[in-house]
């Protein structure tokens, strides 16, 4: 971790009798305990959460007891909530909350109650949009267990730390370049890998999600840190390179992003509200639980156009 952000990890953030913040891994990740976001969403609590997000990239607020309305109200304090048109179209929304998506492998009355294949490749949420997601909050209602061990972990990597650690030659090769992000490409790649477990896009949905271009290196809109902004899941190609050159350079960048020293692995507990900064991190879901039931509620906020 860079010296500035390493020093932040050791700085106390709360008083001994209030919410407590604990770093979870060297590059990113922190745990907040002693905070109930359904009943104590004070300005101080919001400041604590945002400061922790910007320092650590991903935080888990433990032992929450949130209704869908409370989770949504909390996220509205972090930014404009994303309108989940894709969730609505596929009936993956929480009843009464059209902008909250169910992430689940549960089948009821012959249909999937939620999105079953979310996170199968390294990605940041919404990079296929002109205004990609800023923050995502995923709330754990059912966590699968086998032999007393929680399954379905989520891995996170710090793309800010990854940029800081780029070799000079690789940094020079990507300077000023842009890449194409594509939802259609994302779903086709999942299909080829045998990971697609959702309905195909309709023509209307394809028109709603046109391909977009974003800089390969983006500046965080709050912290000003630079981060790599190409993902295994949604980045189709690098503008101005041949397909062969583009594929080779993307694979090199993705391998760098996946280096172990940048990663935090989250083991879920019921009541976890996991919040991450999509401009500083990428994530990957681990599908090791088969048909054991898993149910989570997701809300996202929109961010500015990457620059």
Short mmCIF file of C-alpha atoms in Angstrom, two decimals:
data_model
loop_
_atom_site.label_atom_id
_atom_site.label_comp_id
_atom_site.label_asym_id
_atom_site.label_seq_id
_atom_site.Cartn_x
_atom_site.Cartn_y
_atom_site.Cartn_z
CA UNK A 1 0.00 0.00 0.00
CA UNK A 2 1.20 3.53 -0.73
CA UNK A 3 2.68 5.39 2.26
CA UNK A 4 -0.18 7.92 2.51
CA UNK A 5 -2.91 5.32 2.59
CA UNK A 6 -0.91 3.00 4.86
CA UNK A 7 -0.74 5.77 7.46
CA UNK A 8 -4.51 6.17 7.28
CA UNK A 9 -4.99 2.54 8.26
CA UNK A 10 -3.38 3.12 11.64
CA UNK A 11 -5.22 6.34 12.42
CA UNK A 12 -8.06 5.92 14.97
CA UNK A 13 -11.40 6.92 13.44
CA UNK A 14 -13.89 6.79 16.31
CA UNK A 15 -14.00 7.07 20.08
CA UNK A 16 -13.78 3.98 22.23
CA UNK A 17 -17.48 4.08 23.14
CA UNK A 18 -18.80 4.67 19.61
CA UNK A 19 -18.62 2.86 16.28
CA UNK A 20 -15.32 1.08 15.71
CA UNK A 21 -13.35 0.79 12.49
CA UNK A 22 -10.85 -2.01 11.83
CA UNK A 23 -8.73 -2.60 8.73
CA UNK A 24 -9.22 -6.07 7.20
CA UNK A 25 -6.36 -6.40 4.68
CA UNK A 26 -3.20 -4.48 3.72
CA UNK A 27 -4.46 -2.97 0.45
CA UNK A 28 -8.16 -2.40 1.16
CA UNK A 29 -11.12 -3.44 3.26
CA UNK A 30 -12.39 -2.36 6.68
CA UNK A 31 -15.03 -3.44 9.20
CA UNK A 32 -17.34 -1.09 11.09
CA UNK A 33 -19.08 -2.33 14.23
CA UNK A 34 -21.36 -0.56 16.69
CA UNK A 35 -23.38 1.28 14.04
CA UNK A 36 -27.04 0.59 13.24
CA UNK A 37 -27.87 2.18 9.90
CA UNK A 38 -31.57 1.48 10.15
CA UNK A 39 -32.02 3.71 13.20
CA UNK A 40 -28.97 5.96 13.55
CA UNK A 41 -28.31 7.38 10.09
CA UNK A 42 -26.96 10.64 11.45
CA UNK A 43 -24.76 13.05 9.48
CA UNK A 44 -21.83 11.76 11.56
CA UNK A 45 -22.62 8.16 10.53
CA UNK A 46 -22.73 9.13 6.85
CA UNK A 47 -19.42 10.97 7.19
CA UNK A 48 -17.87 7.93 8.88
CA UNK A 49 -19.07 5.60 6.12
CA UNK A 50 -17.93 7.85 3.27
CA UNK A 51 -14.54 8.56 4.84
CA UNK A 52 -14.02 4.82 5.38
CA UNK A 53 -15.07 4.03 1.82
CA UNK A 54 -12.61 6.53 0.39
CA UNK A 55 -9.78 5.24 2.61
CA UNK A 56 -10.38 1.50 2.32
CA UNK A 57 -12.35 0.99 -0.92
CA UNK A 58 -14.72 -1.57 0.61
CA UNK A 59 -16.28 -1.67 4.08
CA UNK A 60 -18.57 -4.05 5.92
CA UNK A 61 -21.00 -2.67 8.47
CA UNK A 62 -21.78 -5.67 10.69
CA UNK A 63 -24.96 -6.81 12.42
CA UNK A 64 -27.50 -4.75 10.49
CA UNK A 65 -31.28 -5.24 10.70
CA UNK A 66 -32.47 -3.31 7.67
CA UNK A 67 -35.80 -3.24 5.93
CA UNK A 68 -35.60 -2.65 2.17
CA UNK A 69 -36.87 0.90 2.72
CA UNK A 70 -34.14 1.56 5.30
CA UNK A 71 -31.39 0.24 3.02
CA UNK A 72 -32.65 2.43 0.20
CA UNK A 73 -32.96 5.50 2.44
CA UNK A 74 -29.38 5.02 3.61
CA UNK A 75 -28.02 4.76 0.06
CA UNK A 76 -29.92 7.88 -0.99
CA UNK A 77 -27.74 9.75 1.52
CA UNK A 78 -24.61 8.60 -0.34
CA UNK A 79 -25.75 9.74 -3.79
CA UNK A 80 -28.41 9.45 -6.49
CA UNK A 81 -29.75 5.88 -6.51
CA UNK A 82 -29.44 4.06 -9.81
CA UNK A 83 -32.73 3.29 -11.56
CA UNK A 84 -32.60 -0.46 -12.03
CA UNK A 85 -34.33 -0.82 -15.39
CA UNK A 86 -32.70 -4.20 -16.08
CA UNK A 87 -33.88 -5.54 -12.72
CA UNK A 88 -37.43 -4.32 -13.33
CA UNK A 89 -37.56 -5.82 -16.81
CA UNK A 90 -36.53 -9.25 -15.50
CA UNK A 91 -38.63 -9.14 -12.30
CA UNK A 92 -35.50 -9.24 -10.09
CA UNK A 93 -36.57 -6.27 -7.93
CA UNK A 94 -37.46 -6.48 -4.26
CA UNK A 95 -41.26 -6.23 -3.99
CA UNK A 96 -42.19 -2.59 -3.50
CA UNK A 97 -38.63 -1.41 -4.22
CA UNK A 98 -38.11 -1.34 -8.01
CA UNK A 99 -34.56 0.05 -7.70
CA UNK A 100 -33.35 -2.66 -5.31
CA UNK A 101 -32.16 -5.87 -6.98
CA UNK A 102 -32.37 -9.34 -5.48
CA UNK A 103 -29.11 -11.29 -5.86
CA UNK A 104 -30.01 -14.94 -5.28
CA UNK A 105 -29.92 -18.51 -6.58
CA UNK A 106 -33.32 -19.29 -5.03
CA UNK A 107 -36.09 -20.57 -7.30
CA UNK A 108 -39.69 -20.06 -6.17
CA UNK A 109 -42.77 -21.16 -8.10
CA UNK A 110 -40.59 -22.19 -11.02
CA UNK A 111 -38.73 -18.89 -11.50
CA UNK A 112 -35.53 -17.29 -10.25
CA UNK A 113 -36.35 -14.69 -7.61
CA UNK A 114 -33.16 -12.76 -8.39
CA UNK A 115 -30.02 -12.47 -10.47
CA UNK A 116 -28.15 -15.77 -10.21
CA UNK A 117 -24.86 -15.07 -11.99
CA UNK A 118 -23.87 -11.63 -10.66
CA UNK A 119 -20.13 -11.14 -10.32
CA UNK A 120 -18.86 -14.17 -12.24
CA UNK A 121 -15.93 -12.15 -13.67
CA UNK A 122 -13.78 -9.39 -12.20
CA UNK A 123 -15.62 -6.10 -12.73
CA UNK A 124 -16.76 -2.80 -11.28
CA UNK A 125 -20.49 -2.16 -11.37
CA UNK A 126 -21.95 -0.23 -14.26
CA UNK A 127 -18.80 0.51 -16.29
CA UNK A 128 -20.85 -0.22 -19.43
CA UNK A 129 -22.80 3.00 -18.73
CA UNK A 130 -21.89 6.60 -19.48
CA UNK A 131 -22.32 7.32 -15.75
CA UNK A 132 -20.94 4.19 -14.05
CA UNK A 133 -21.93 3.28 -10.52
CA UNK A 134 -20.20 5.09 -7.69
CA UNK A 135 -21.11 2.99 -4.63
CA UNK A 136 -22.79 -0.39 -4.26
CA UNK A 137 -24.38 -1.77 -1.08
CA UNK A 138 -25.10 -5.50 -0.82
CA UNK A 139 -27.05 -6.68 2.22
CA UNK A 140 -26.86 -10.32 3.31
CA UNK A 141 -30.19 -11.96 4.24
CA UNK A 142 -29.28 -15.64 3.65
CA UNK A 143 -25.72 -16.96 3.56
CA UNK A 144 -24.96 -20.56 2.49
CA UNK A 145 -22.97 -22.76 4.86
CA UNK A 146 -21.35 -26.16 4.53
CA UNK A 147 -19.71 -27.95 7.47
CA UNK A 148 -19.93 -24.77 9.51
CA UNK A 149 -18.12 -22.65 6.91
CA UNK A 150 -19.69 -19.73 5.06
CA UNK A 151 -19.63 -20.07 1.27
CA UNK A 152 -20.05 -17.56 -1.54
CA UNK A 153 -17.18 -15.24 -0.61
CA UNK A 154 -16.60 -12.04 -2.57
CA UNK A 155 -13.10 -10.95 -3.58
CA UNK A 156 -12.13 -7.30 -3.97
CA UNK A 157 -9.04 -5.77 -5.53
CA UNK A 158 -7.77 -2.21 -5.23
CA UNK A 159 -7.36 -0.78 -8.73
CA UNK A 160 -5.87 2.35 -7.14
CA UNK A 161 -3.08 0.34 -5.54
CA UNK A 162 -2.74 -1.58 -8.80
CA UNK A 163 -2.18 1.66 -10.72
CA UNK A 164 0.38 2.88 -8.18
CA UNK A 165 2.31 -0.38 -8.66
CA UNK A 166 2.34 -0.35 -12.47
CA UNK A 167 5.77 -0.71 -14.08
CA UNK A 168 6.80 2.49 -15.87
CA UNK A 169 6.80 0.81 -19.29
CA UNK A 170 3.24 -0.46 -18.88
CA UNK A 171 2.09 2.89 -17.53
CA UNK A 172 3.49 4.60 -20.62
CA UNK A 173 1.69 2.17 -22.97
CA UNK A 174 -1.73 3.02 -21.55
CA UNK A 175 -1.26 6.75 -21.00
CA UNK A 176 -4.08 8.71 -22.63
CA UNK A 177 -5.79 5.62 -24.07
CA UNK A 178 -9.47 4.72 -23.86
CA UNK A 179 -11.29 1.40 -23.82
CA UNK A 180 -14.74 0.28 -24.91
CA UNK A 181 -17.07 -1.10 -22.22
CA UNK A 182 -20.02 -3.19 -23.38
CA UNK A 183 -22.94 -4.91 -21.64
CA UNK A 184 -23.58 -7.01 -24.75
CA UNK A 185 -19.93 -8.11 -24.74
CA UNK A 186 -20.21 -8.90 -21.02
CA UNK A 187 -23.18 -11.26 -21.43
CA UNK A 188 -21.72 -12.92 -24.53
CA UNK A 189 -18.46 -13.56 -22.66
CA UNK A 190 -20.43 -15.13 -19.82
CA UNK A 191 -22.30 -17.30 -22.30
CA UNK A 192 -19.06 -18.54 -23.89
CA UNK A 193 -17.66 -19.41 -20.47
CA UNK A 194 -20.82 -21.27 -19.45
CA UNK A 195 -21.61 -18.80 -16.65
CA UNK A 196 -24.73 -17.15 -18.10
CA UNK A 197 -27.80 -17.82 -15.95
CA UNK A 198 -30.12 -14.99 -16.93
CA UNK A 199 -32.44 -14.15 -19.84
CA UNK A 200 -30.81 -12.86 -23.05
CA UNK A 201 -31.01 -9.14 -23.80
CA UNK A 202 -34.03 -7.96 -25.73
CA UNK A 203 -33.55 -5.57 -28.66
CA UNK A 204 -34.91 -2.77 -26.45
CA UNK A 205 -32.37 -3.54 -23.73
CA UNK A 206 -29.52 -3.60 -26.24
CA UNK A 207 -30.60 -0.16 -27.43
CA UNK A 208 -30.76 1.04 -23.82
CA UNK A 209 -27.16 -0.06 -23.12
CA UNK A 210 -24.99 1.09 -26.05
CA UNK A 211 -21.24 0.59 -25.86
CA UNK A 212 -19.32 3.42 -24.17
CA UNK A 213 -15.70 4.56 -24.04
CA UNK A 214 -13.88 5.35 -20.80
CA UNK A 215 -10.23 6.23 -20.06
CA UNK A 216 -8.06 3.27 -19.07
CA UNK A 217 -6.73 5.36 -16.18
CA UNK A 218 -9.47 7.29 -14.37
CA UNK A 219 -9.19 9.87 -11.60
CA UNK A 220 -11.30 9.25 -8.50
CA UNK A 221 -13.91 12.04 -8.28
CA UNK A 222 -13.44 12.46 -4.51
CA UNK A 223 -9.91 11.42 -3.55
CA UNK A 224 -8.16 12.38 -6.79
CA UNK A 225 -6.27 9.06 -6.87
CA UNK A 226 -5.67 7.45 -10.23
CA UNK A 227 -6.95 3.93 -10.80
CA UNK A 228 -7.10 1.36 -13.57
CA UNK A 229 -10.53 1.38 -15.20
CA UNK A 230 -10.60 -1.73 -17.40
CA UNK A 231 -12.41 -4.87 -16.28
CA UNK A 232 -12.39 -8.51 -17.29
CA UNK A 233 -16.18 -8.48 -17.30
CA UNK A 234 -17.11 -5.43 -19.35
CA UNK A 235 -14.10 -4.11 -21.29
CA UNK A 236 -14.31 -5.27 -24.90
CA UNK A 237 -11.28 -3.60 -26.50
CA UNK A 238 -8.79 -0.75 -26.37
CA UNK A 239 -9.47 2.04 -28.81
CA UNK A 240 -6.86 2.46 -31.56
CA UNK A 241 -5.21 -0.97 -31.22
CA UNK A 242 -5.57 -4.05 -33.38
CA UNK A 243 -7.65 -6.86 -31.82
CA UNK A 244 -4.49 -8.84 -31.12
CA UNK A 245 -2.68 -5.90 -29.48
CA UNK A 246 -5.78 -4.94 -27.52
CA UNK A 247 -6.38 -8.47 -26.19
CA UNK A 248 -2.74 -8.87 -25.15
CA UNK A 249 -2.61 -5.52 -23.34
CA UNK A 250 -5.92 -6.12 -21.57
CA UNK A 251 -4.79 -9.55 -20.38
CA UNK A 252 -1.59 -7.99 -19.04
CA UNK A 253 -3.55 -5.33 -17.15
CA UNK A 254 -6.06 -7.82 -15.75
CA UNK A 255 -3.29 -10.12 -14.52
CA UNK A 256 -1.72 -7.14 -12.75
CA UNK A 257 -5.06 -6.13 -11.16
CA UNK A 258 -5.51 -9.68 -9.80
CA UNK A 259 -2.19 -9.75 -7.92
CA UNK A 260 -2.71 -11.16 -4.39
CA UNK A 261 -1.28 -8.16 -2.58
CA UNK A 262 -4.13 -5.97 -3.85
CA UNK A 263 -6.94 -8.32 -2.73
CA UNK A 264 -9.34 -8.57 0.21
CA UNK A 265 -11.57 -11.66 0.50
CA UNK A 266 -14.88 -11.11 2.27
CA UNK A 267 -16.53 -14.00 4.11
CA UNK A 268 -20.20 -13.21 4.56
CA UNK A 269 -22.38 -13.22 7.67
CA UNK A 270 -26.12 -12.63 7.81
CA UNK A 271 -26.62 -8.94 8.61
CA UNK A 272 -23.53 -7.75 6.73
CA UNK A 273 -24.03 -4.57 4.75
CA UNK A 274 -21.06 -4.56 2.38
CA UNK A 275 -20.43 -1.25 0.64
CA UNK A 276 -17.80 -0.66 -2.01
CA UNK A 277 -16.41 2.15 -4.11
CA UNK A 278 -16.61 1.16 -7.78
CA UNK A 279 -14.10 3.86 -8.77
CA UNK A 280 -11.39 2.36 -6.53
CA UNK A 281 -12.12 -1.38 -6.59
CA UNK A 282 -13.21 -4.35 -8.66
CA UNK A 283 -14.86 -7.50 -7.33
CA UNK A 284 -15.46 -11.17 -8.10
CA UNK A 285 -18.09 -13.55 -6.69
CA UNK A 286 -17.16 -17.10 -5.71
CA UNK A 287 -19.80 -19.66 -6.79
CA UNK A 288 -18.95 -22.58 -4.51
CA UNK A 289 -22.35 -23.16 -2.89
CA UNK A 290 -24.35 -24.95 -5.60
CA UNK A 291 -28.05 -25.02 -4.68
CA UNK A 292 -27.57 -23.94 -1.07
CA UNK A 293 -29.77 -20.83 -0.70
CA UNK A 294 -28.18 -17.39 -0.90
CA UNK A 295 -30.18 -14.14 -0.86
CA UNK A 296 -28.96 -10.54 -0.88
CA UNK A 297 -30.38 -7.11 -1.69
CA UNK A 298 -28.36 -4.68 -3.83
CA UNK A 299 -28.63 -0.91 -4.26
CA UNK A 300 -26.26 1.25 -6.32
CA UNK A 301 -25.62 4.97 -6.65
CA UNK A 302 -24.58 6.70 -9.86
CA UNK A 303 -21.28 8.51 -10.25
CA UNK A 304 -19.89 11.12 -12.63
CA UNK A 305 -18.48 10.38 -16.08
CA UNK A 306 -14.94 8.95 -15.60
CA UNK A 307 -12.08 11.29 -16.51
#
